[in-house]
PDB file of C-alpha atoms and ligand atoms in Angstrom:
ATOM      1  CA  UNK A  15     -22.723 -38.842 -90.935  1.00 52.00           C
ATOM      2  CA  UNK A  16     -24.154 -35.519 -92.657  1.00 53.00           C
ATOM      3  CA  UNK A  17     -22.313 -33.573 -90.064  1.00 54.00           C
ATOM      4  CA  UNK A  18     -19.408 -35.499 -90.861  1.00 65.00           C
ATOM      5  CA  UNK A  19     -19.834 -34.705 -94.687  1.00 64.00           C
ATOM      6  CA  UNK A  20     -20.595 -31.029 -93.599  1.00 59.00           C
ATOM      7  CA  UNK A  21     -16.940 -31.172 -91.387  1.00 63.00           C
ATOM      8  CA  UNK A  22     -14.754 -32.506 -93.837  1.00 67.00           C
ATOM      9  CA  UNK A  23     -16.475 -29.975 -96.777  1.00 63.00           C
ATOM     10  CA  UNK A  24     -15.672 -27.055 -94.276  1.00 59.00           C
ATOM     11  CA  UNK A  25     -11.675 -28.459 -93.505  1.00 63.00           C
ATOM     12  CA  UNK A  26     -11.322 -28.482 -97.607  1.00 62.00           C
ATOM     13  CA  UNK A  27     -12.574 -24.565 -97.930  1.00 56.00           C
ATOM     14  CA  UNK A  28      -9.801 -24.266 -94.799  1.00 57.00           C
ATOM     15  CA  UNK A  29      -7.114 -25.549 -97.049  1.00 58.00           C
ATOM     16  CA  UNK A  30      -8.831 -24.516-100.350  1.00 57.00           C
ATOM     17  CA  UNK A  31      -9.376 -20.841 -99.292  1.00 56.00           C
ATOM     18  CA  UNK A  32      -7.061 -20.036 -95.944  1.00 59.00           C
ATOM     19  CA  UNK A  33      -8.569 -17.331 -95.251  1.00 70.00           C
ATOM     20  CA  UNK A  34     -12.110 -18.030 -94.826  1.00 84.00           C
ATOM     21  CA  UNK A  35     -13.786 -16.660 -90.921  1.00 89.00           C
ATOM     22  CA  UNK A  36     -13.505 -20.459 -88.997  1.00 90.00           C
ATOM     23  CA  UNK A  37     -17.241 -18.762 -87.802  1.00 92.00           C
ATOM     24  CA  UNK A  38     -19.074 -17.384 -90.573  1.00 92.00           C
ATOM     25  CA  UNK A  39     -16.862 -18.534 -93.387  1.00 88.00           C
ATOM     26  CA  UNK A  40     -16.734 -15.568 -94.624  1.00 86.00           C
ATOM     27  CA  UNK A  41     -13.596 -14.476 -97.109  1.00 81.00           C
ATOM     28  CA  UNK A  42     -11.734 -12.272 -96.223  1.00 70.00           C
ATOM     29  CA  UNK A  43      -9.851 -10.400 -98.987  1.00 60.00           C
ATOM     30  CA  UNK A  44      -6.439  -8.582 -97.132  1.00 57.00           C
ATOM     31  CA  UNK A  45      -5.266  -9.602 -94.363  1.00 53.00           C
ATOM     32  CA  UNK A  46      -6.254  -6.906 -91.845  1.00 56.00           C
ATOM     33  CA  UNK A  47      -9.938  -8.030 -91.868  1.00 62.00           C
ATOM     34  CA  UNK A  48      -8.750 -11.198 -90.361  1.00 71.00           C
ATOM     35  CA  UNK A  49      -8.301 -11.670 -86.369  1.00 68.00           C
ATOM     36  CA  UNK A  50      -6.140 -15.161 -85.605  1.00 72.00           C
ATOM     37  CA  UNK A  51      -8.374 -16.859 -88.430  1.00 84.00           C
ATOM     38  CA  UNK A  52     -12.269 -15.176 -87.670  1.00 89.00           C
ATOM     39  CA  UNK A  53     -13.306 -11.917 -89.824  1.00 90.00           C
ATOM     40  CA  UNK A  54     -13.546  -8.411 -87.895  1.00 90.00           C
ATOM     41  CA  UNK A  55     -17.401  -9.394 -87.703  1.00 91.00           C
ATOM     42  CA  UNK A  56     -16.981 -12.460 -85.915  1.00 94.00           C
ATOM     43  CA  UNK A  57     -14.128 -11.010 -83.878  1.00 94.00           C
ATOM     44  CA  UNK A  58     -15.985  -8.186 -82.240  1.00 94.00           C
ATOM     45  CA  UNK A  59     -19.108 -10.036 -81.702  1.00 96.00           C
ATOM     46  CA  UNK A  60     -18.142 -12.978 -79.463  1.00 96.00           C
ATOM     47  CA  UNK A  61     -15.405 -10.222 -77.300  1.00 96.00           C
ATOM     48  CA  UNK A  62     -18.322  -8.247 -77.124  1.00 96.00           C
ATOM     49  CA  UNK A  63     -20.720  -9.047 -74.067  1.00 97.00           C
ATOM     50  CA  UNK A  64     -23.573  -7.043 -75.131  1.00 95.00           C
ATOM     51  CA  UNK A  65     -25.319  -7.376 -71.650  1.00 96.00           C
ATOM     52  CA  UNK A  66     -23.896  -6.932 -67.614  1.00 97.00           C
ATOM     53  CA  UNK A  67     -23.315 -10.764 -66.154  1.00 97.00           C
ATOM     54  CA  UNK A  68     -23.604 -11.733 -62.475  1.00 98.00           C
ATOM     55  CA  UNK A  69     -20.636 -11.916 -61.257  1.00 97.00           C
ATOM     56  CA  UNK A  70     -20.786 -15.455 -59.540  1.00 97.00           C
ATOM     57  CA  UNK A  71     -23.169 -17.547 -61.966  1.00 98.00           C
ATOM     58  CA  UNK A  72     -22.652 -15.233 -65.112  1.00 98.00           C
ATOM     59  CA  UNK A  73     -25.606 -14.951 -66.047  1.00 98.00           C
ATOM     60  CA  UNK A  74     -26.868 -12.636 -68.098  1.00 98.00           C
ATOM     61  CA  UNK A  75     -28.662  -9.547 -65.771  1.00 98.00           C
ATOM     62  CA  UNK A  76     -30.416  -6.136 -66.458  1.00 96.00           C
ATOM     63  CA  UNK A  77     -28.041  -2.768 -66.388  1.00 93.00           C
ATOM     64  CA  UNK A  78     -28.923  -2.182 -63.220  1.00 93.00           C
ATOM     65  CA  UNK A  79     -29.751  -5.286 -60.573  1.00 94.00           C
ATOM     66  CA  UNK A  80     -28.063  -5.505 -57.491  1.00 96.00           C
ATOM     67  CA  UNK A  81     -24.949  -8.234 -57.886  1.00 96.00           C
ATOM     68  CA  UNK A  82     -23.774  -8.219 -54.433  1.00 95.00           C
ATOM     69  CA  UNK A  83     -25.339 -11.065 -53.075  1.00 95.00           C
ATOM     70  CA  UNK A  84     -26.343 -13.416 -55.930  1.00 97.00           C
ATOM     71  CA  UNK A  85     -28.782 -12.758 -59.036  1.00 97.00           C
ATOM     72  CA  UNK A  86     -32.398 -14.129 -59.121  1.00 95.00           C
ATOM     73  CA  UNK A  87     -31.405 -17.715 -61.055  1.00 94.00           C
ATOM     74  CA  UNK A  88     -28.086 -18.318 -57.947  1.00 97.00           C
ATOM     75  CA  UNK A  89     -29.255 -16.526 -54.782  1.00 96.00           C
ATOM     76  CA  UNK A  90     -29.517 -18.477 -51.815  1.00 95.00           C
ATOM     77  CA  UNK A  91     -28.079 -21.365 -53.882  1.00 94.00           C
ATOM     78  CA  UNK A  92     -24.773 -22.978 -53.661  1.00 94.00           C
ATOM     79  CA  UNK A  93     -22.992 -23.249 -56.257  1.00 96.00           C
ATOM     80  CA  UNK A  94     -20.379 -25.003 -55.138  1.00 97.00           C
ATOM     81  CA  UNK A  95     -18.052 -22.070 -56.983  1.00 98.00           C
ATOM     82  CA  UNK A  96     -16.441 -19.275 -55.862  1.00 97.00           C
ATOM     83  CA  UNK A  97     -16.510 -17.210 -59.160  1.00 97.00           C
ATOM     84  CA  UNK A  98     -17.228 -17.248 -62.802  1.00 98.00           C
ATOM     85  CA  UNK A  99     -16.379 -15.295 -65.631  1.00 98.00           C
ATOM     86  CA  UNK A 100     -17.811 -15.877 -68.964  1.00 98.00           C
ATOM     87  CA  UNK A 101     -16.802 -15.028 -72.534  1.00 98.00           C
ATOM     88  CA  UNK A 102     -20.782 -13.890 -73.670  1.00 98.00           C
ATOM     89  CA  UNK A 103     -23.816 -15.170 -73.370  1.00 98.00           C
ATOM     90  CA  UNK A 104     -24.751 -18.485 -75.421  1.00 98.00           C
ATOM     91  CA  UNK A 105     -26.341 -17.031 -78.524  1.00 97.00           C
ATOM     92  CA  UNK A 106     -25.540 -15.386 -82.168  1.00 96.00           C
ATOM     93  CA  UNK A 107     -21.881 -15.745 -82.957  1.00 97.00           C
ATOM     94  CA  UNK A 108     -20.929 -17.039 -80.352  1.00 97.00           C
ATOM     95  CA  UNK A 109     -23.600 -20.070 -80.018  1.00 97.00           C
ATOM     96  CA  UNK A 110     -22.603 -20.894 -83.933  1.00 96.00           C
ATOM     97  CA  UNK A 111     -18.732 -20.750 -82.894  1.00 96.00           C
ATOM     98  CA  UNK A 112     -18.621 -22.808 -79.459  1.00 97.00           C
ATOM     99  CA  UNK A 113     -21.306 -25.529 -81.852  1.00 96.00           C
ATOM    100  CA  UNK A 114     -18.327 -25.726 -84.515  1.00 94.00           C
ATOM    101  CA  UNK A 115     -16.291 -26.741 -81.463  1.00 94.00           C
ATOM    102  CA  UNK A 116     -18.244 -29.929 -80.256  1.00 88.00           C
ATOM    103  CA  UNK A 117     -16.510 -31.541 -83.835  1.00 81.00           C
ATOM    104  CA  UNK A 118     -13.204 -32.673 -84.542  1.00 72.00           C
ATOM    105  CA  UNK A 119     -11.804 -29.797 -86.894  1.00 77.00           C
ATOM    106  CA  UNK A 120     -13.169 -27.099 -84.167  1.00 88.00           C
ATOM    107  CA  UNK A 121      -9.774 -27.881 -82.694  1.00 91.00           C
ATOM    108  CA  UNK A 122      -8.590 -25.266 -84.562  1.00 92.00           C
ATOM    109  CA  UNK A 123     -11.295 -22.791 -83.735  1.00 94.00           C
ATOM    110  CA  UNK A 124     -10.788 -24.123 -79.820  1.00 96.00           C
ATOM    111  CA  UNK A 125      -7.170 -23.002 -79.541  1.00 95.00           C
ATOM    112  CA  UNK A 126      -8.894 -19.642 -80.870  1.00 95.00           C
ATOM    113  CA  UNK A 127     -11.376 -19.270 -78.882  1.00 96.00           C
ATOM    114  CA  UNK A 128      -8.698 -19.945 -75.481  1.00 97.00           C
ATOM    115  CA  UNK A 129      -6.657 -17.167 -76.535  1.00 96.00           C
ATOM    116  CA  UNK A 130      -9.187 -14.602 -77.557  1.00 96.00           C
ATOM    117  CA  UNK A 131     -10.710 -15.505 -73.759  1.00 97.00           C
ATOM    118  CA  UNK A 132      -7.769 -14.578 -72.573  1.00 97.00           C
ATOM    119  CA  UNK A 133      -7.031 -11.232 -74.033  1.00 96.00           C
ATOM    120  CA  UNK A 134     -10.732 -10.637 -74.078  1.00 96.00           C
ATOM    121  CA  UNK A 135     -11.148 -11.463 -70.128  1.00 97.00           C
ATOM    122  CA  UNK A 136      -7.806 -12.105 -68.658  1.00 97.00           C
ATOM    123  CA  UNK A 137      -8.033  -9.458 -66.691  1.00 96.00           C
ATOM    124  CA  UNK A 138     -10.750 -10.330 -64.813  1.00 95.00           C
ATOM    125  CA  UNK A 139      -9.442 -13.604 -64.616  1.00 96.00           C
ATOM    126  CA  UNK A 140      -6.078 -12.556 -63.310  1.00 95.00           C
ATOM    127  CA  UNK A 141      -8.432 -10.088 -60.823  1.00 94.00           C
ATOM    128  CA  UNK A 142     -10.171 -13.912 -59.914  1.00 92.00           C
ATOM    129  CA  UNK A 143      -6.223 -14.891 -58.420  1.00 92.00           C
ATOM    130  CA  UNK A 144      -6.875 -17.716 -60.699  1.00 92.00           C
ATOM    131  CA  UNK A 145      -3.700 -20.309 -60.583  1.00 95.00           C
ATOM    132  CA  UNK A 146      -4.070 -23.431 -61.874  1.00 97.00           C
ATOM    133  CA  UNK A 147      -6.003 -24.005 -65.019  1.00 98.00           C
ATOM    134  CA  UNK A 148      -7.875 -27.245 -65.522  1.00 98.00           C
ATOM    135  CA  UNK A 149     -10.534 -28.248 -68.481  1.00 98.00           C
ATOM    136  CA  UNK A 150     -13.978 -29.921 -67.151  1.00 97.00           C
ATOM    137  CA  UNK A 151     -12.993 -33.059 -68.799  1.00 96.00           C
ATOM    138  CA  UNK A 152     -15.081 -35.087 -70.964  1.00 92.00           C
ATOM    139  CA  UNK A 153     -15.900 -39.197 -70.138  1.00 90.00           C
ATOM    140  CA  UNK A 154     -13.509 -41.171 -72.163  1.00 89.00           C
ATOM    141  CA  UNK A 155     -16.002 -41.813 -74.137  1.00 88.00           C
ATOM    142  CA  UNK A 156     -17.300 -38.538 -75.265  1.00 87.00           C
ATOM    143  CA  UNK A 157     -13.487 -38.003 -75.728  1.00 90.00           C
ATOM    144  CA  UNK A 158     -13.461 -41.168 -78.261  1.00 90.00           C
ATOM    145  CA  UNK A 159     -16.142 -39.727 -80.193  1.00 87.00           C
ATOM    146  CA  UNK A 160     -15.251 -36.372 -80.624  1.00 88.00           C
ATOM    147  CA  UNK A 161     -11.568 -37.047 -80.638  1.00 91.00           C
ATOM    148  CA  UNK A 162     -10.732 -33.842 -78.679  1.00 94.00           C
ATOM    149  CA  UNK A 163     -12.305 -32.359 -75.288  1.00 95.00           C
ATOM    150  CA  UNK A 164     -13.233 -28.677 -76.989  1.00 95.00           C
ATOM    151  CA  UNK A 165     -12.860 -26.857 -73.119  1.00 97.00           C
ATOM    152  CA  UNK A 166      -9.527 -28.704 -72.761  1.00 97.00           C
ATOM    153  CA  UNK A 167      -7.991 -26.529 -76.300  1.00 97.00           C
ATOM    154  CA  UNK A 168     -10.189 -23.867 -75.168  1.00 98.00           C
ATOM    155  CA  UNK A 169      -8.510 -24.543 -71.203  1.00 98.00           C
ATOM    156  CA  UNK A 170      -4.852 -24.490 -72.666  1.00 98.00           C
ATOM    157  CA  UNK A 171      -4.986 -21.642 -74.048  1.00 97.00           C
ATOM    158  CA  UNK A 172      -6.154 -19.832 -71.462  1.00 97.00           C
ATOM    159  CA  UNK A 173      -3.638 -20.751 -69.221  1.00 98.00           C
ATOM    160  CA  UNK A 174      -0.989 -20.220 -71.566  1.00 98.00           C
ATOM    161  CA  UNK A 175      -1.885 -16.362 -72.060  1.00 97.00           C
ATOM    162  CA  UNK A 176      -2.652 -15.832 -68.297  1.00 96.00           C
ATOM    163  CA  UNK A 177       1.123 -17.206 -67.847  1.00 96.00           C
ATOM    164  CA  UNK A 178      -1.490 -19.931 -65.117  1.00 96.00           C
ATOM    165  CA  UNK A 179      -0.221 -23.548 -65.067  1.00 97.00           C
ATOM    166  CA  UNK A 180      -2.164 -25.968 -67.179  1.00 98.00           C
ATOM    167  CA  UNK A 181      -3.866 -29.512 -65.515  1.00 97.00           C
ATOM    168  CA  UNK A 182      -5.597 -31.017 -67.657  1.00 96.00           C
ATOM    169  CA  UNK A 183      -5.598 -34.557 -66.203  1.00 95.00           C
ATOM    170  CA  UNK A 184      -5.518 -33.471 -62.567  1.00 96.00           C
ATOM    171  CA  UNK A 185     -10.059 -34.594 -62.271  1.00 97.00           C
ATOM    172  CA  UNK A 186     -11.601 -37.312 -64.424  1.00 95.00           C
ATOM    173  CA  UNK A 187     -14.328 -37.689 -65.076  1.00 94.00           C
ATOM    174  CA  UNK A 188     -15.383 -41.813 -63.843  1.00 92.00           C
ATOM    175  CA  UNK A 189     -18.966 -41.514 -64.531  1.00 86.00           C
ATOM    176  CA  UNK A 190     -21.485 -41.264 -67.541  1.00 80.00           C
ATOM    177  CA  UNK A 191     -23.988 -38.851 -66.712  1.00 79.00           C
ATOM    178  CA  UNK A 192     -26.717 -38.099 -68.969  1.00 73.00           C
ATOM    179  CA  UNK A 193     -28.507 -34.703 -70.031  1.00 71.00           C
ATOM    180  CA  UNK A 194     -29.141 -32.813 -67.613  1.00 68.00           C
ATOM    181  CA  UNK A 195     -32.583 -32.990 -67.830  1.00 76.00           C
ATOM    182  CA  UNK A 196     -33.826 -33.134 -64.832  1.00 81.00           C
ATOM    183  CA  UNK A 197     -36.755 -30.438 -63.405  1.00 83.00           C
ATOM    184  CA  UNK A 198     -34.973 -29.805 -60.394  1.00 89.00           C
ATOM    185  CA  UNK A 199     -31.983 -28.192 -59.208  1.00 87.00           C
ATOM    186  CA  UNK A 200     -31.292 -31.192 -56.047  1.00 89.00           C
ATOM    187  CA  UNK A 201     -31.993 -33.583 -59.365  1.00 90.00           C
ATOM    188  CA  UNK A 202     -29.523 -32.435 -61.366  1.00 89.00           C
ATOM    189  CA  UNK A 203     -27.065 -32.196 -58.634  1.00 90.00           C
ATOM    190  CA  UNK A 204     -27.543 -36.295 -57.923  1.00 90.00           C
ATOM    191  CA  UNK A 205     -27.488 -36.626 -61.373  1.00 90.00           C
ATOM    192  CA  UNK A 206     -23.951 -35.725 -61.762  1.00 93.00           C
ATOM    193  CA  UNK A 207     -22.594 -36.707 -57.835  1.00 94.00           C
ATOM    194  CA  UNK A 208     -19.324 -38.517 -57.969  1.00 94.00           C
ATOM    195  CA  UNK A 209     -18.924 -37.635 -61.674  1.00 95.00           C
ATOM    196  CA  UNK A 210     -15.248 -37.202 -61.347  1.00 97.00           C
ATOM    197  CA  UNK A 211     -12.512 -37.785 -59.335  1.00 96.00           C
ATOM    198  CA  UNK A 212      -8.894 -36.143 -58.711  1.00 96.00           C
ATOM    199  CA  UNK A 213      -5.545 -37.709 -59.863  1.00 94.00           C
ATOM    200  CA  UNK A 214      -3.760 -39.302 -57.282  1.00 89.00           C
ATOM    201  CA  UNK A 215      -0.616 -37.162 -56.043  1.00 85.00           C
ATOM    202  CA  UNK A 216      -2.621 -33.735 -57.027  1.00 86.00           C
ATOM    203  CA  UNK A 217      -1.216 -31.365 -55.008  1.00 90.00           C
ATOM    204  CA  UNK A 218      -3.847 -27.837 -55.037  1.00 96.00           C
ATOM    205  CA  UNK A 219      -3.439 -27.500 -51.199  1.00 95.00           C
ATOM    206  CA  UNK A 220      -4.598 -24.088 -51.062  1.00 96.00           C
ATOM    207  CA  UNK A 221      -4.532 -22.831 -54.732  1.00 97.00           C
ATOM    208  CA  UNK A 222      -7.449 -20.622 -56.838  1.00 98.00           C
ATOM    209  CA  UNK A 223      -8.551 -23.025 -59.714  1.00 98.00           C
ATOM    210  CA  UNK A 224     -10.331 -21.881 -61.895  1.00 98.00           C
ATOM    211  CA  UNK A 225     -12.189 -24.848 -64.196  1.00 98.00           C
ATOM    212  CA  UNK A 226     -12.781 -24.131 -67.504  1.00 98.00           C
ATOM    213  CA  UNK A 227     -15.818 -25.048 -70.128  1.00 98.00           C
ATOM    214  CA  UNK A 228     -17.261 -24.149 -72.867  1.00 97.00           C
ATOM    215  CA  UNK A 229     -20.988 -24.060 -71.673  1.00 97.00           C
ATOM    216  CA  UNK A 230     -22.514 -23.209 -68.740  1.00 96.00           C
ATOM    217  CA  UNK A 231     -26.884 -24.321 -68.339  1.00 93.00           C
ATOM    218  CA  UNK A 232     -27.463 -24.845 -65.492  1.00 92.00           C
ATOM    219  CA  UNK A 233     -24.024 -25.079 -63.926  1.00 95.00           C
ATOM    220  CA  UNK A 234     -24.959 -28.166 -61.731  1.00 95.00           C
ATOM    221  CA  UNK A 235     -21.825 -29.882 -63.400  1.00 95.00           C
ATOM    222  CA  UNK A 236     -19.852 -27.380 -63.160  1.00 97.00           C
ATOM    223  CA  UNK A 237     -20.807 -27.283 -59.248  1.00 97.00           C
ATOM    224  CA  UNK A 238     -19.887 -31.573 -58.897  1.00 97.00           C
ATOM    225  CA  UNK A 239     -16.675 -30.344 -60.062  1.00 98.00           C
ATOM    226  CA  UNK A 240     -15.517 -27.673 -57.820  1.00 98.00           C
ATOM    227  CA  UNK A 241     -16.791 -29.217 -54.621  1.00 98.00           C
ATOM    228  CA  UNK A 242     -14.759 -32.830 -56.080  1.00 98.00           C
ATOM    229  CA  UNK A 243     -11.558 -29.999 -56.349  1.00 98.00           C
ATOM    230  CA  UNK A 244     -12.446 -28.239 -53.071  1.00 97.00           C
ATOM    231  CA  UNK A 245     -12.504 -31.930 -51.677  1.00 96.00           C
ATOM    232  CA  UNK A 246      -9.179 -32.114 -52.584  1.00 96.00           C
ATOM    233  CA  UNK A 247      -8.271 -29.190 -50.739  1.00 96.00           C
ATOM    234  CA  UNK A 248      -8.140 -26.414 -53.268  1.00 97.00           C
ATOM    235  CA  UNK A 249      -8.812 -23.395 -51.438  1.00 97.00           C
ATOM    236  CA  UNK A 250     -10.984 -20.916 -54.280  1.00 97.00           C
ATOM    237  CA  UNK A 251     -12.672 -22.307 -57.556  1.00 98.00           C
ATOM    238  CA  UNK A 252     -13.656 -20.151 -59.846  1.00 98.00           C
ATOM    239  CA  UNK A 253     -15.425 -20.738 -63.393  1.00 98.00           C
ATOM    240  CA  UNK A 254     -14.701 -19.464 -66.722  1.00 98.00           C
ATOM    241  CA  UNK A 255     -17.178 -20.166 -69.625  1.00 98.00           C
ATOM    242  CA  UNK A 256     -17.263 -19.621 -72.531  1.00 98.00           C
ATOM    243  CA  UNK A 257     -21.094 -18.907 -72.891  1.00 98.00           C
ATOM    244  CA  UNK A 258     -23.889 -18.842 -70.245  1.00 98.00           C
ATOM    245  CA  UNK A 259     -26.819 -20.143 -71.091  1.00 96.00           C
TER     246      UNK A 259
HETATM  247 ZN1   ZN B  12     -17.076 -14.389 -89.304  1.00 54.55          ZN
HETATM  248 ZN1   ZN B  13     -25.603 -15.144 -60.327  1.00 54.55          ZN
END
C-alpha cells in the first residue's frame, strides 16, 4: 500500500514537473541536461558498464580473465543458452531503475530502458545474430498484479531498436514458480522445469532467438526458457538482460 502511494506521488511529480528524471527525480533546468526523460548523470550511469562481463553468462569478471571457456560461475555448466549480453551489473542507478519498473507507473521507464539498451548494446546484440525477440513472460497472476510485464516493455523497444521481429506471446508461463531460493543449481533448475510452453503454431525452426529479461540472478529461469525454445526448434538462443546480479 505504501508503495502504491509512493508511486502515485511519483506519478503526480512527473505530471507537474515533466522534466524530473525518471530514475533519480532530479529536475533539469534545460532540455540539454536530459535524454529521453533521464538526466545525463543517470543516462551515463546506466549505459556505462564499469566491468568486463562474461560473454556466456554476463557475470562480472576480472579485467584479465580468460572467458573463452566461460567464467568461474558458468564454466562447465549447462546454461541452456548460447550467449548473454547485459546493459550492466545490478548496482547503483541501474538497480534503482530496474526496481522502479516493477510497478505499473514504471512502464514508461521500462520502455526507456529498452530503447537505451538498443542504443548502448545494439551492436553486440546484432553481432549475436538475433532475429526474433522474445520476452520472458510473467505468470498471468503476477502480470495482473503489476499491470504489465516489464520484460515485455523492454523487449518491445529493444526489438524496435534492433529492427528485429518481436514475439511477446511466443512463450507462455504455465506454472507459477516460487522465488528461486534453492541452494544448488540442480534444485533451481528443478524448480523451474516445465514453467514455460511454446504457443501453438510458433515457427522458430533454426532461428536465432533473443530472450529478454530485466534481471538475471542465477540464470535458471532464462535457461529453462531457452530450453523450451530449443525444444521447439530454435537455433541459437541468446539472452539480453538489463542487469546481472
Ligand atoms: Zn537522474
Ligand atoms: Zn560466465
